[in-house]
Amino acid sequence: MNIFENDHEVLQIGSLTFENQYDSVIIVGDVQIGHDDDGRKKAQALYEFAKNLLESMDKPKQDLPPMQAQGLVSNPFDD
């Protein structure tokens, strides 16, 4: 995941979802980490995400990408 570099990437670990945004990361859900191989894989994935998140926070904050010009849209509720 390219943290803070786009607004479309999602990472899922168990039922825990990390939604990437340009200025934040939204974390929703839960994850159960058992004392087994599957739990170790989940813990490793969480560790890698946290490490990447901290590294991304040490980089200078990027400006949001420029908005593309939009055409005028008529209001469908106007009579």
GROMACS .gro file of N, CA, C and O in nm:
model
  316
    1MET      N    1   0.085  -0.118   0.000
    1MET     CA    2   0.000   0.000   0.000
    1MET      C    3   0.089   0.123   0.000
    1MET      O    4   0.182   0.133   0.079
    2ASN      N    5   0.062   0.214  -0.090
    2ASN     CA    6   0.134   0.342  -0.096
    2ASN      C    7   0.061   0.443  -0.007
    2ASN      O    8  -0.022   0.519  -0.054
    3ILE      N    9   0.096   0.441   0.119
    3ILE     CA   10   0.023   0.520   0.219
    3ILE      C   11   0.030   0.668   0.188
    3ILE      O   12   0.138   0.722   0.159
    4PHE      N   13  -0.084   0.735   0.192
    4PHE     CA   14  -0.103   0.879   0.168
    4PHE      C   15  -0.077   0.919   0.023
    4PHE      O   16  -0.074   1.037  -0.008
    5GLU      N   17  -0.059   0.825  -0.069
    5GLU     CA   18  -0.028   0.861  -0.207
    5GLU      C   19  -0.146   0.846  -0.301
    5GLU      O   20  -0.136   0.880  -0.418
    6ASN      N   21  -0.258   0.791  -0.253
    6ASN     CA   22  -0.377   0.777  -0.337
    6ASN      C   23  -0.498   0.758  -0.246
    6ASN      O   24  -0.484   0.750  -0.124
    7ASP      N   25  -0.614   0.751  -0.307
    7ASP     CA   26  -0.735   0.733  -0.226
    7ASP      C   27  -0.816   0.610  -0.270
    7ASP      O   28  -0.936   0.607  -0.258
    8HIS      N   29  -0.745   0.509  -0.321
    8HIS     CA   30  -0.819   0.392  -0.368
    8HIS      C   31  -0.764   0.259  -0.317
    8HIS      O   32  -0.828   0.157  -0.337
    9GLU      N   33  -0.651   0.256  -0.251
    9GLU     CA   34  -0.597   0.130  -0.203
    9GLU      C   35  -0.659   0.088  -0.071
    9GLU      O   36  -0.684   0.172   0.016
   10VAL      N   37  -0.681  -0.041  -0.056
   10VAL     CA   38  -0.737  -0.098   0.066
   10VAL      C   39  -0.655  -0.222   0.102
   10VAL      O   40  -0.621  -0.302   0.015
   11LEU      N   41  -0.621  -0.234   0.229
   11LEU     CA   42  -0.551  -0.351   0.280
   11LEU      C   43  -0.644  -0.419   0.380
   11LEU      O   44  -0.707  -0.352   0.461
   12GLN      N   45  -0.652  -0.551   0.373
   12GLN     CA   46  -0.737  -0.623   0.467
   12GLN      C   47  -0.655  -0.731   0.536
   12GLN      O   48  -0.586  -0.809   0.472
   13ILE      N   49  -0.663  -0.732   0.669
   13ILE     CA   50  -0.600  -0.834   0.752
   13ILE      C   51  -0.711  -0.890   0.841
   13ILE      O   52  -0.761  -0.818   0.928
   14GLY      N   53  -0.750  -1.013   0.819
   14GLY     CA   54  -0.866  -1.068   0.889
   14GLY      C   55  -0.987  -0.984   0.851
   14GLY      O   56  -1.014  -0.962   0.734
   15SER      N   57  -1.059  -0.935   0.950
   15SER     CA   58  -1.174  -0.846   0.925
   15SER      C   59  -1.136  -0.700   0.946
   15SER      O   60  -1.222  -0.613   0.954
   16LEU      N   61  -1.007  -0.674   0.957
   16LEU     CA   62  -0.957  -0.537   0.976
   16LEU      C   63  -0.926  -0.478   0.839
   16LEU      O   64  -0.853  -0.538   0.759
   17THR      N   65  -0.983  -0.361   0.810
   17THR     CA   66  -0.966  -0.297   0.681
   17THR      C   67  -0.896  -0.164   0.698
   17THR      O   68  -0.932  -0.083   0.783
   18PHE      N   69  -0.794  -0.140   0.616
   18PHE     CA   70  -0.719  -0.015   0.614
   18PHE      C   71  -0.751   0.054   0.482
   18PHE      O   72  -0.719   0.001   0.376
   19GLU      N   73  -0.818   0.170   0.489
   19GLU     CA   74  -0.856   0.244   0.369
   19GLU      C   75  -0.762   0.362   0.353
   19GLU      O   76  -0.754   0.449   0.439
   20ASN      N   77  -0.690   0.364   0.243
   20ASN     CA   78  -0.593   0.470   0.217
   20ASN      C   79  -0.661   0.596   0.167
   20ASN      O   80  -0.754   0.591   0.087
   21GLN      N   81  -0.617   0.711   0.215
   21GLN     CA   82  -0.661   0.843   0.169
   21GLN      C   83  -0.536   0.927   0.148
   21GLN      O   84  -0.427   0.888   0.188
   22TYR      N   85  -0.550   1.043   0.087
   22TYR     CA   86  -0.434   1.131   0.068
   22TYR      C   87  -0.385   1.191   0.198
   22TYR      O   88  -0.267   1.220   0.212
   23ASP      N   89  -0.473   1.210   0.294
   23ASP     CA   90  -0.433   1.278   0.418
   23ASP      C   91  -0.458   1.195   0.544
   23ASP      O   92  -0.436   1.242   0.654
   24SER      N   93  -0.503   1.071   0.527
   24SER     CA   94  -0.528   0.986   0.643
   24SER      C   95  -0.542   0.840   0.601
   24SER      O   96  -0.550   0.810   0.482
   25VAL      N   97  -0.545   0.754   0.699
   25VAL     CA   98  -0.574   0.613   0.679
   25VAL      C   99  -0.689   0.579   0.773
   25VAL      O  100  -0.683   0.610   0.892
   26ILE      N  101  -0.793   0.520   0.720
   26ILE     CA  102  -0.910   0.483   0.800
   26ILE      C  103  -0.900   0.334   0.830
   26ILE      O  104  -0.884   0.252   0.740
   27ILE      N  105  -0.907   0.300   0.960
   27ILE     CA  106  -0.896   0.161   1.003
   27ILE      C  107  -1.030   0.120   1.065
   27ILE      O  108  -1.077   0.185   1.157
   28VAL      N  109  -1.090   0.013   1.011
   28VAL     CA  110  -1.220  -0.032   1.055
   28VAL      C  111  -1.217  -0.184   1.075
   28VAL      O  112  -1.156  -0.255   0.996
   29GLY      N  113  -1.282  -0.231   1.179
   29GLY     CA  114  -1.298  -0.375   1.196
   29GLY      C  115  -1.217  -0.432   1.310
   29GLY      O  116  -1.179  -0.362   1.404
   30ASP      N  117  -1.192  -0.562   1.301
   30ASP     CA  118  -1.117  -0.630   1.406
   30ASP      C  119  -1.038  -0.743   1.343
   30ASP      O  120  -1.062  -0.784   1.231
   31VAL      N  121  -0.942  -0.790   1.419
   31VAL     CA  122  -0.863  -0.904   1.375
   31VAL      C  123  -0.832  -0.990   1.498
   31VAL      O  124  -0.803  -0.937   1.605
   32GLN      N  125  -0.846  -1.119   1.482
   32GLN     CA  126  -0.813  -1.210   1.590
   32GLN      C  127  -0.680  -1.276   1.557
   32GLN      O  128  -0.664  -1.335   1.449
   33ILE      N  129  -0.585  -1.262   1.647
   33ILE     CA  130  -0.452  -1.317   1.625
   33ILE      C  131  -0.431  -1.431   1.724
   33ILE      O  132  -0.418  -1.409   1.844
   34GLY      N  133  -0.431  -1.551   1.670
   34GLY     CA  134  -0.409  -1.669   1.752
   34GLY      C  135  -0.261  -1.701   1.763
   34GLY      O  136  -0.178  -1.649   1.687
   35HIS      N  137  -0.227  -1.787   1.856
   35HIS     CA  138  -0.088  -1.830   1.876
   35HIS      C  139  -0.061  -1.949   1.784
   35HIS      O  140  -0.040  -2.063   1.827
   36ASP      N  141  -0.064  -1.921   1.651
   36ASP     CA  142  -0.043  -2.024   1.550
   36ASP      C  143   0.016  -1.959   1.425
   36ASP      O  144   0.045  -1.839   1.425
   37ASP      N  145   0.034  -2.038   1.319
   37ASP     CA  146   0.095  -1.984   1.197
   37ASP      C  147   0.012  -1.873   1.134
   37ASP      O  148   0.065  -1.773   1.087
   38ASP      N  149  -0.121  -1.891   1.132
   38ASP     CA  150  -0.209  -1.788   1.076
   38ASP      C  151  -0.199  -1.659   1.157
   38ASP      O  152  -0.192  -1.549   1.101
   39GLY      N  153  -0.196  -1.672   1.290
   39GLY     CA  154  -0.181  -1.554   1.376
   39GLY      C  155  -0.049  -1.484   1.352
   39GLY      O  156  -0.041  -1.362   1.351
   40ARG      N  157   0.056  -1.562   1.331
   40ARG     CA  158   0.188  -1.502   1.304
   40ARG      C  159   0.185  -1.424   1.173
   40ARG      O  160   0.242  -1.316   1.164
   41LYS      N  161   0.119  -1.477   1.071
   41LYS     CA  162   0.109  -1.408   0.942
   41LYS      C  163   0.033  -1.276   0.958
   41LYS      O  164   0.072  -1.173   0.902
   42LYS      N  165  -0.074  -1.279   1.035
   42LYS     CA  166  -0.151  -1.156   1.059
   42LYS      C  167  -0.068  -1.054   1.138
   42LYS      O  168  -0.069  -0.935   1.107
   43ALA      N  169   0.002  -1.101   1.240
   43ALA     CA  170   0.086  -1.011   1.321
   43ALA      C  171   0.196  -0.951   1.235
   43ALA      O  172   0.227  -0.832   1.245
   44GLN      N  173   0.255  -1.031   1.146
   44GLN     CA  174   0.360  -0.981   1.058
   44GLN      C  175   0.304  -0.875   0.962
   44GLN      O  176   0.367  -0.773   0.938
   45ALA      N  177   0.184  -0.900   0.909
   45ALA     CA  178   0.121  -0.803   0.819
   45ALA      C  179   0.092  -0.671   0.892
   45ALA      O  180   0.113  -0.563   0.837
   46LEU      N  181   0.044  -0.680   1.017
   46LEU     CA  182   0.019  -0.559   1.097
   46LEU      C  183   0.149  -0.484   1.124
   46LEU      O  184   0.154  -0.361   1.115
   47TYR      N  185   0.254  -0.558   1.156
   47TYR     CA  186   0.384  -0.498   1.181
   47TYR      C  187   0.435  -0.424   1.057
   47TYR      O  188   0.480  -0.310   1.065
   48GLU      N  189   0.425  -0.489   0.940
   48GLU     CA  190   0.471  -0.427   0.815
   48GLU      C  191   0.390  -0.301   0.785
   48GLU      O  192   0.445  -0.200   0.742
   49PHE      N  193   0.258  -0.308   0.806
   49PHE     CA  194   0.175  -0.190   0.782
   49PHE      C  195   0.216  -0.076   0.875
   49PHE      O  196   0.233   0.038   0.831
   50ALA      N  197   0.230  -0.105   1.004
   50ALA     CA  198   0.267  -0.001   1.101
   50ALA      C  199   0.403   0.059   1.067
   50ALA      O  200   0.422   0.181   1.075
   51LYS      N  201   0.497  -0.025   1.028
   51LYS     CA  202   0.630   0.023   0.989
   51LYS      C  203   0.621   0.116   0.868
   51LYS      O  204   0.679   0.225   0.867
   52ASN      N  205   0.545   0.075   0.766
   52ASN     CA  206   0.527   0.159   0.646
   52ASN      C  207   0.453   0.289   0.678
   52ASN      O  208   0.485   0.394   0.622
   53LEU      N  209   0.355   0.281   0.767
   53LEU     CA  210   0.281   0.401   0.807
   53LEU      C  211   0.375   0.502   0.873
   53LEU      O  212   0.375   0.620   0.840
   54LEU      N  213   0.457   0.454   0.966
   54LEU     CA  214   0.551   0.544   1.034
   54LEU      C  215   0.652   0.603   0.937
   54LEU      O  216   0.685   0.722   0.945
   55GLU      N  217   0.701   0.523   0.845
   55GLU     CA  218   0.795   0.574   0.744
   55GLU      C  219   0.728   0.679   0.657
   55GLU      O  220   0.789   0.780   0.621
   56SER      N  221   0.603   0.658   0.621
   56SER     CA  222   0.529   0.755   0.539
   56SER      C  223   0.507   0.886   0.613
   56SER      O  224   0.507   0.993   0.553
   57MET      N  225   0.490   0.878   0.745
   57MET     CA  226   0.466   0.998   0.823
   57MET      C  227   0.594   1.081   0.838
   57MET      O  228   0.588   1.201   0.865
   58ASP      N  229   0.710   1.019   0.818
   58ASP     CA  230   0.836   1.091   0.824
   58ASP      C  231   0.866   1.167   0.695
   58ASP      O  232   0.951   1.255   0.693
   59LYS      N  233   0.795   1.133   0.587
   59LYS     CA  234   0.813   1.203   0.459
   59LYS      C  235   0.738   1.335   0.464
   59LYS      O  236   0.638   1.348   0.535
   60PRO      N  237   0.783   1.434   0.385
   60PRO     CA  238   0.707   1.560   0.379
   60PRO      C  239   0.565   1.534   0.328
   60PRO      O  240   0.545   1.450   0.242
   61LYS      N  241   0.470   1.607   0.385
   61LYS     CA  242   0.330   1.592   0.345
   61LYS      C  243   0.313   1.642   0.203
   61LYS      O  244   0.358   1.751   0.168
   62GLN      N  245   0.246   1.564   0.121
   62GLN     CA  246   0.222   1.601  -0.018
   62GLN      C  247   0.092   1.679  -0.028
   62GLN      O  248  -0.003   1.656   0.047
   63ASP      N  249   0.090   1.772  -0.121
   63ASP     CA  250  -0.034   1.843  -0.150
   63ASP      C  251  -0.131   1.748  -0.218
   63ASP      O  252  -0.090   1.652  -0.284
   64LEU      N  253  -0.258   1.772  -0.199
   64LEU     CA  254  -0.358   1.692  -0.267
   64LEU      C  255  -0.345   1.712  -0.417
   64LEU      O  256  -0.306   1.821  -0.463
   65PRO      N  257  -0.374   1.610  -0.496
   65PRO     CA  258  -0.364   1.628  -0.642
   65PRO      C  259  -0.465   1.732  -0.689
   65PRO      O  260  -0.570   1.749  -0.627
   66PRO      N  261  -0.432   1.803  -0.796
   66PRO     CA  262  -0.525   1.906  -0.844
   66PRO      C  263  -0.655   1.845  -0.893
   66PRO      O  264  -0.657   1.735  -0.947
   67MET      N  265  -0.762   1.916  -0.866
   67MET     CA  266  -0.894   1.871  -0.912
   67MET      C  267  -0.905   1.896  -1.061
   67MET      O  268  -0.857   1.997  -1.112
   68GLN      N  269  -0.969   1.806  -1.131
   68GLN     CA  270  -0.991   1.826  -1.273
   68GLN      C  271  -1.112   1.917  -1.290
   68GLN      O  272  -1.207   1.909  -1.213
   69ALA      N  273  -1.104   2.002  -1.389
   69ALA     CA  274  -1.215   2.094  -1.415
   69ALA      C  275  -1.341   2.014  -1.450
   69ALA      O  276  -1.336   1.920  -1.527
   70GLN      N  277  -1.451   2.052  -1.390
   70GLN     CA  278  -1.578   1.986  -1.414
   70GLN      C  279  -1.671   2.081  -1.487
   70GLN      O  280  -1.670   2.201  -1.462
   71GLY      N  281  -1.750   2.027  -1.574
   71GLY     CA  282  -1.848   2.108  -1.644
   71GLY      C  283  -1.966   2.139  -1.551
   71GLY      O  284  -1.986   2.074  -1.449
   72LEU      N  285  -2.042   2.240  -1.586
   72LEU     CA  286  -2.159   2.278  -1.509
   72LEU      C  287  -2.268   2.173  -1.528
   72LEU      O  288  -2.298   2.131  -1.639
   73VAL      N  289  -2.324   2.129  -1.417
   73VAL     CA  290  -2.430   2.028  -1.421
   73VAL      C  291  -2.559   2.094  -1.377
   73VAL      O  292  -2.564   2.161  -1.274
   74SER      N  293  -2.665   2.076  -1.458
   74SER     CA  294  -2.792   2.137  -1.420
   74SER      C  295  -2.854   2.060  -1.305
   74SER      O  296  -2.836   1.939  -1.291
   75ASN      N  297  -2.929   2.132  -1.224
   75ASN     CA  298  -2.996   2.075  -1.108
   75ASN      C  299  -3.123   2.004  -1.157
   75ASN      O  300  -3.215   2.068  -1.208
   76PRO      N  301  -3.135   1.874  -1.137
   76PRO     CA  302  -3.254   1.802  -1.186
   76PRO      C  303  -3.380   1.836  -1.108
   76PRO      O  304  -3.490   1.802  -1.150
   77PHE      N  305  -3.366   1.905  -0.995
   77PHE     CA  306  -3.482   1.938  -0.914
   77PHE      C  307  -3.536   2.078  -0.943
   77PHE      O  308  -3.638   2.117  -0.887
   78ASP      N  309  -3.464   2.154  -1.026
   78ASP     CA  310  -3.514   2.286  -1.067
   78ASP      C  311  -3.627   2.267  -1.168
   78ASP      O  312  -3.624   2.180  -1.253
   79ASP      N  313  -3.728   2.350  -1.157
   79ASP     CA  314  -3.839   2.343  -1.253
   79ASP      C  315  -3.810   2.424  -1.374
   79ASP      O  316  -3.753   2.521  -1.382
   0.00000   0.00000   0.00000
